[in-house]
Amino acid sequence: MKAVMITYDQAHHEAVVNILTRTNNRGYTAWPQVTGRGTRTGDPHLGTHAWPTINAAIYTVVEDYRLKPLLDELQQLDRERPLLGIHAFVWSIEEMI
């Protein structure tokens, strides 16, 4: 199993949840308001007067065979709207209860 942390401009939220649904990844935990700044490009998302946009994040655990379809769809979303920003980080899960 893999853990996937998806961080994205909050404007992507509905699309990200729809991707999780389409790729049969039901369970997730969402943080609707997180702040941050990209490592290479893009504006900060800090929720301030100067940088008013906000990010969101979703954490999900998926079966190994469901990972690639999920990442492929997230990457396609990023290609369609590159200025908004989306990242996915993957970790191996050793155990889970």
Tab-separated table of N, CA and C in Angstrom:
chain	number	residue	atom	x	y	z
A	1	MET	N	0.844	-1.181	0.000
A	1	MET	CA	0.000	0.000	0.000
A	1	MET	C	0.883	1.235	0.000
A	2	LYS	N	0.318	2.310	-0.531
A	2	LYS	CA	1.033	3.576	-0.623
A	2	LYS	C	0.214	4.685	0.016
A	3	ALA	N	0.900	5.577	0.693
A	3	ALA	CA	0.293	6.798	1.199
A	3	ALA	C	0.573	7.893	0.186
A	4	VAL	N	-0.441	8.686	-0.117
A	4	VAL	CA	-0.282	9.771	-1.068
A	4	VAL	C	-0.763	11.061	-0.411
A	5	MET	N	0.123	12.057	-0.356
A	5	MET	CA	-0.239	13.393	0.114
A	5	MET	C	-0.342	14.271	-1.120
A	6	ILE	N	-1.519	14.814	-1.348
A	6	ILE	CA	-1.768	15.663	-2.507
A	6	ILE	C	-1.964	17.086	-1.980
A	7	THR	N	-1.139	18.009	-2.445
A	7	THR	CA	-1.307	19.419	-2.096
A	7	THR	C	-1.643	20.168	-3.373
A	8	TYR	N	-2.558	21.134	-3.272
A	8	TYR	CA	-3.077	21.767	-4.483
A	8	TYR	C	-3.753	23.086	-4.154
A	9	ASP	N	-3.852	23.945	-5.155
A	9	ASP	CA	-4.644	25.159	-5.037
A	9	ASP	C	-6.081	24.744	-4.733
A	10	GLN	N	-6.712	25.424	-3.785
A	10	GLN	CA	-8.051	25.005	-3.364
A	10	GLN	C	-9.059	25.001	-4.515
A	11	ALA	N	-8.781	25.697	-5.586
A	11	ALA	CA	-9.673	25.669	-6.742
A	11	ALA	C	-9.737	24.277	-7.373
A	12	HIS	N	-8.740	23.439	-7.107
A	12	HIS	CA	-8.706	22.069	-7.629
A	12	HIS	C	-9.498	21.070	-6.774
A	13	HIS	N	-10.027	21.486	-5.633
A	13	HIS	CA	-10.563	20.515	-4.670
A	13	HIS	C	-11.589	19.557	-5.290
A	14	GLU	N	-12.591	20.081	-5.933
A	14	GLU	CA	-13.631	19.210	-6.505
A	14	GLU	C	-13.032	18.249	-7.533
A	15	ALA	N	-12.118	18.740	-8.358
A	15	ALA	CA	-11.484	17.888	-9.371
A	15	ALA	C	-10.661	16.781	-8.719
A	16	VAL	N	-9.946	17.091	-7.634
A	16	VAL	CA	-9.134	16.081	-6.951
A	16	VAL	C	-10.033	15.013	-6.329
A	17	VAL	N	-11.106	15.413	-5.678
A	17	VAL	CA	-12.044	14.439	-5.097
A	17	VAL	C	-12.660	13.582	-6.203
A	18	ASN	N	-13.000	14.191	-7.337
A	18	ASN	CA	-13.542	13.415	-8.461
A	18	ASN	C	-12.524	12.417	-8.993
A	19	ILE	N	-11.261	12.788	-9.032
A	19	ILE	CA	-10.205	11.867	-9.469
A	19	ILE	C	-10.105	10.696	-8.500
A	20	LEU	N	-10.137	10.968	-7.218
A	20	LEU	CA	-10.103	9.884	-6.233
A	20	LEU	C	-11.276	8.925	-6.452
A	21	THR	N	-12.443	9.471	-6.713
A	21	THR	CA	-13.632	8.645	-6.951
A	21	THR	C	-13.482	7.820	-8.223
A	22	ARG	N	-13.070	8.458	-9.309
A	22	ARG	CA	-12.922	7.743	-10.590
A	22	ARG	C	-11.883	6.630	-10.530
A	23	THR	N	-10.845	6.809	-9.703
A	23	THR	CA	-9.784	5.801	-9.606
A	23	THR	C	-10.044	4.820	-8.457
A	24	ASN	N	-11.268	4.838	-7.932
A	24	ASN	CA	-11.709	3.904	-6.883
A	24	ASN	C	-10.869	3.984	-5.614
A	25	ASN	N	-10.512	5.203	-5.233
A	25	ASN	CA	-9.816	5.448	-3.971
A	25	ASN	C	-10.773	6.220	-3.073
A	26	ARG	N	-11.492	5.469	-2.251
A	26	ARG	CA	-12.604	6.037	-1.497
A	26	ARG	C	-12.167	6.870	-0.295
A	27	GLY	N	-11.276	6.349	0.528
A	27	GLY	CA	-10.960	7.000	1.788
A	27	GLY	C	-9.904	8.074	1.663
A	28	TYR	N	-10.112	9.171	2.375
A	28	TYR	CA	-9.107	10.230	2.417
A	28	TYR	C	-9.374	11.136	3.607
A	29	THR	N	-8.368	11.891	3.966
A	29	THR	CA	-8.492	12.956	4.956
A	29	THR	C	-8.105	14.244	4.256
A	30	ALA	N	-8.935	15.282	4.405
A	30	ALA	CA	-8.686	16.549	3.715
A	30	ALA	C	-8.454	17.682	4.709
A	31	TRP	N	-7.535	18.529	4.352
A	31	TRP	CA	-7.298	19.786	5.048
A	31	TRP	C	-7.669	20.888	4.066
A	32	PRO	N	-8.795	21.588	4.287
A	32	PRO	CA	-9.285	22.539	3.299
A	32	PRO	C	-8.480	23.830	3.199
A	33	GLN	N	-7.693	24.151	4.203
A	33	GLN	CA	-6.909	25.386	4.147
A	33	GLN	C	-5.509	25.148	4.690
A	34	VAL	N	-4.548	25.102	3.782
A	34	VAL	CA	-3.137	25.037	4.165
A	34	VAL	C	-2.397	26.096	3.362
A	35	THR	N	-1.313	26.591	3.902
A	35	THR	CA	-0.537	27.612	3.211
A	35	THR	C	0.783	27.031	2.755
A	36	GLY	N	1.390	27.681	1.780
A	36	GLY	CA	2.684	27.214	1.319
A	36	GLY	C	3.160	27.956	0.095
A	37	ARG	N	4.323	27.513	-0.354
A	37	ARG	CA	4.957	28.119	-1.518
A	37	ARG	C	5.668	27.025	-2.286
A	38	GLY	N	5.558	27.022	-3.587
A	38	GLY	CA	6.202	26.017	-4.422
A	38	GLY	C	7.717	26.121	-4.386
A	39	THR	N	8.377	25.010	-4.697
A	39	THR	CA	9.835	24.986	-4.629
A	39	THR	C	10.499	25.653	-5.826
A	40	ARG	N	9.815	25.669	-6.972
A	40	ARG	CA	10.448	26.202	-8.182
A	40	ARG	C	9.734	27.408	-8.777
A	41	THR	N	8.440	27.304	-8.941
A	41	THR	CA	7.703	28.369	-9.623
A	41	THR	C	6.395	28.638	-8.895
A	42	GLY	N	5.664	29.610	-9.392
A	42	GLY	CA	4.341	29.902	-8.856
A	42	GLY	C	4.374	30.882	-7.705
A	43	ASP	N	3.225	31.465	-7.462
A	43	ASP	CA	3.080	32.419	-6.373
A	43	ASP	C	2.827	31.690	-5.065
A	44	PRO	N	3.231	32.293	-3.940
A	44	PRO	CA	2.885	31.715	-2.637
A	44	PRO	C	1.367	31.678	-2.451
A	45	HIS	N	0.919	30.710	-1.691
A	45	HIS	CA	-0.500	30.579	-1.333
A	45	HIS	C	-0.575	30.734	0.181
A	46	LEU	N	-0.713	31.974	0.642
A	46	LEU	CA	-0.587	32.257	2.073
A	46	LEU	C	-1.860	32.787	2.725
A	47	GLY	N	-2.888	33.068	1.946
A	47	GLY	CA	-4.125	33.577	2.525
A	47	GLY	C	-3.984	34.960	3.129
A	48	THR	N	-3.042	35.747	2.617
A	48	THR	CA	-2.823	37.105	3.123
A	48	THR	C	-3.295	38.123	2.096
A	49	HIS	N	-3.236	39.378	2.473
A	49	HIS	CA	-3.623	40.433	1.529
A	49	HIS	C	-2.715	40.414	0.297
A	50	ALA	N	-1.429	40.237	0.504
A	50	ALA	CA	-0.478	40.222	-0.614
A	50	ALA	C	-0.571	38.935	-1.431
A	51	TRP	N	-0.788	37.809	-0.764
A	51	TRP	CA	-0.857	36.494	-1.423
A	51	TRP	C	-2.140	35.806	-0.971
A	52	PRO	N	-3.288	36.171	-1.561
A	52	PRO	CA	-4.582	35.756	-1.017
A	52	PRO	C	-5.002	34.313	-1.262
A	53	THR	N	-4.409	33.628	-2.224
A	53	THR	CA	-4.867	32.271	-2.491
A	53	THR	C	-4.458	31.312	-1.380
A	54	ILE	N	-5.173	30.199	-1.306
A	54	ILE	CA	-4.960	29.176	-0.277
A	54	ILE	C	-4.808	27.827	-0.963
A	55	ASN	N	-4.016	26.974	-0.360
A	55	ASN	CA	-3.898	25.590	-0.811
A	55	ASN	C	-4.835	24.715	0.012
A	56	ALA	N	-4.982	23.490	-0.416
A	56	ALA	CA	-5.668	22.451	0.329
A	56	ALA	C	-4.794	21.212	0.233
A	57	ALA	N	-5.079	20.221	1.051
A	57	ALA	CA	-4.311	18.983	1.015
A	57	ALA	C	-5.233	17.805	1.299
A	58	ILE	N	-4.904	16.689	0.673
A	58	ILE	CA	-5.610	15.429	0.911
A	58	ILE	C	-4.560	14.354	1.146
A	59	TYR	N	-4.827	13.531	2.151
A	59	TYR	CA	-3.991	12.368	2.450
A	59	TYR	C	-4.847	11.134	2.217
A	60	THR	N	-4.319	10.195	1.463
A	60	THR	CA	-5.050	8.960	1.187
A	60	THR	C	-4.080	7.792	1.168
A	61	VAL	N	-4.572	6.613	1.447
A	61	VAL	CA	-3.783	5.382	1.352
A	61	VAL	C	-4.438	4.524	0.282
A	62	VAL	N	-3.635	4.098	-0.694
A	62	VAL	CA	-4.175	3.382	-1.841
A	62	VAL	C	-3.448	2.057	-2.042
A	63	GLU	N	-4.132	1.124	-2.648
A	63	GLU	CA	-3.501	-0.136	-3.056
A	63	GLU	C	-2.455	0.179	-4.120
A	64	ASP	N	-1.376	-0.590	-4.143
A	64	ASP	CA	-0.285	-0.339	-5.090
A	64	ASP	C	-0.772	-0.237	-6.529
A	65	TYR	N	-1.680	-1.120	-6.934
A	65	TYR	CA	-2.127	-1.136	-8.324
A	65	TYR	C	-2.999	0.064	-8.675
A	66	ARG	N	-3.469	0.808	-7.682
A	66	ARG	CA	-4.280	1.994	-7.945
A	66	ARG	C	-3.457	3.278	-7.972
A	67	LEU	N	-2.184	3.181	-7.651
A	67	LEU	CA	-1.350	4.378	-7.562
A	67	LEU	C	-1.137	5.040	-8.922
A	68	LYS	N	-0.694	4.296	-9.915
A	68	LYS	CA	-0.377	4.893	-11.215
A	68	LYS	C	-1.583	5.582	-11.845
A	69	PRO	N	-2.772	4.952	-11.880
A	69	PRO	CA	-3.926	5.679	-12.443
A	69	PRO	C	-4.219	6.984	-11.700
A	70	LEU	N	-4.064	6.972	-10.377
A	70	LEU	CA	-4.283	8.184	-9.589
A	70	LEU	C	-3.279	9.258	-9.973
A	71	LEU	N	-1.996	8.915	-9.983
A	71	LEU	CA	-0.967	9.894	-10.319
A	71	LEU	C	-1.110	10.397	-11.751
A	72	ASP	N	-1.471	9.508	-12.670
A	72	ASP	CA	-1.659	9.922	-14.065
A	72	ASP	C	-2.761	10.973	-14.188
A	73	GLU	N	-3.871	10.754	-13.496
A	73	GLU	CA	-4.980	11.721	-13.572
A	73	GLU	C	-4.620	13.042	-12.894
A	74	LEU	N	-3.903	12.973	-11.776
A	74	LEU	CA	-3.474	14.206	-11.114
A	74	LEU	C	-2.510	14.991	-12.006
A	75	GLN	N	-1.616	14.284	-12.671
A	75	GLN	CA	-0.671	14.946	-13.575
A	75	GLN	C	-1.408	15.590	-14.757
A	76	GLN	N	-2.430	14.921	-15.268
A	76	GLN	CA	-3.221	15.501	-16.355
A	76	GLN	C	-3.920	16.775	-15.899
A	77	LEU	N	-4.465	16.766	-14.682
A	77	LEU	CA	-5.096	17.968	-14.132
A	77	LEU	C	-4.085	19.103	-14.051
A	78	ASP	N	-2.872	18.810	-13.622
A	78	ASP	CA	-1.826	19.827	-13.530
A	78	ASP	C	-1.482	20.378	-14.913
A	79	ARG	N	-1.441	19.513	-15.913
A	79	ARG	CA	-1.161	19.972	-17.288
A	79	ARG	C	-2.262	20.892	-17.812
A	80	GLU	N	-3.504	20.603	-17.441
A	80	GLU	CA	-4.639	21.397	-17.918
A	80	GLU	C	-4.676	22.785	-17.283
A	81	ARG	N	-4.221	22.901	-16.045
A	81	ARG	CA	-4.258	24.178	-15.320
A	81	ARG	C	-2.953	24.387	-14.568
A	82	PRO	N	-1.849	24.583	-15.292
A	82	PRO	CA	-0.519	24.617	-14.669
A	82	PRO	C	-0.293	25.781	-13.712
A	83	LEU	N	-1.013	26.872	-13.852
A	83	LEU	CA	-0.772	28.016	-12.971
A	83	LEU	C	-1.331	27.810	-11.567
A	84	LEU	N	-2.273	26.888	-11.408
A	84	LEU	CA	-2.842	26.657	-10.081
A	84	LEU	C	-1.898	25.856	-9.193
A	85	GLY	N	-1.280	24.832	-9.718
A	85	GLY	CA	-0.334	24.025	-8.946
A	85	GLY	C	-0.977	22.848	-8.247
A	86	ILE	N	-0.304	21.710	-8.359
A	86	ILE	CA	-0.705	20.493	-7.660
A	86	ILE	C	0.528	19.603	-7.547
A	87	HIS	N	0.689	18.979	-6.393
A	87	HIS	CA	1.799	18.056	-6.159
A	87	HIS	C	1.263	16.820	-5.454
A	88	ALA	N	1.886	15.688	-5.719
A	88	ALA	CA	1.534	14.451	-5.022
A	88	ALA	C	2.830	13.805	-4.551
A	89	PHE	N	2.867	13.418	-3.292
A	89	PHE	CA	4.028	12.797	-2.673
A	89	PHE	C	3.622	11.406	-2.206
A	90	VAL	N	4.469	10.413	-2.448
A	90	VAL	CA	4.104	9.014	-2.194
A	90	VAL	C	5.084	8.391	-1.202
A	91	TRP	N	4.527	7.676	-0.217
A	91	TRP	CA	5.308	6.916	0.756
A	91	TRP	C	4.797	5.480	0.795
A	92	SER	N	5.669	4.569	1.126
A	92	SER	CA	5.259	3.168	1.346
A	92	SER	C	4.668	3.032	2.742
A	93	ILE	N	3.633	2.242	2.838
A	93	ILE	CA	3.011	1.945	4.131
A	93	ILE	C	3.493	0.585	4.594
A	94	GLU	N	4.094	0.527	5.752
A	94	GLU	CA	4.598	-0.721	6.317
A	94	GLU	C	3.482	-1.536	6.963
A	95	GLU	N	2.669	-0.854	7.772
A	95	GLU	CA	1.559	-1.504	8.478
A	95	GLU	C	0.416	-0.526	8.612
A	96	MET	N	-0.769	-1.079	8.832
A	96	MET	CA	-1.947	-0.224	9.005
A	96	MET	C	-2.969	-0.986	9.836
A	97	ILE	N	-3.673	-0.269	10.717
A	97	ILE	CA	-4.740	-0.912	11.485
A	97	ILE	C	-6.058	-0.255	11.132
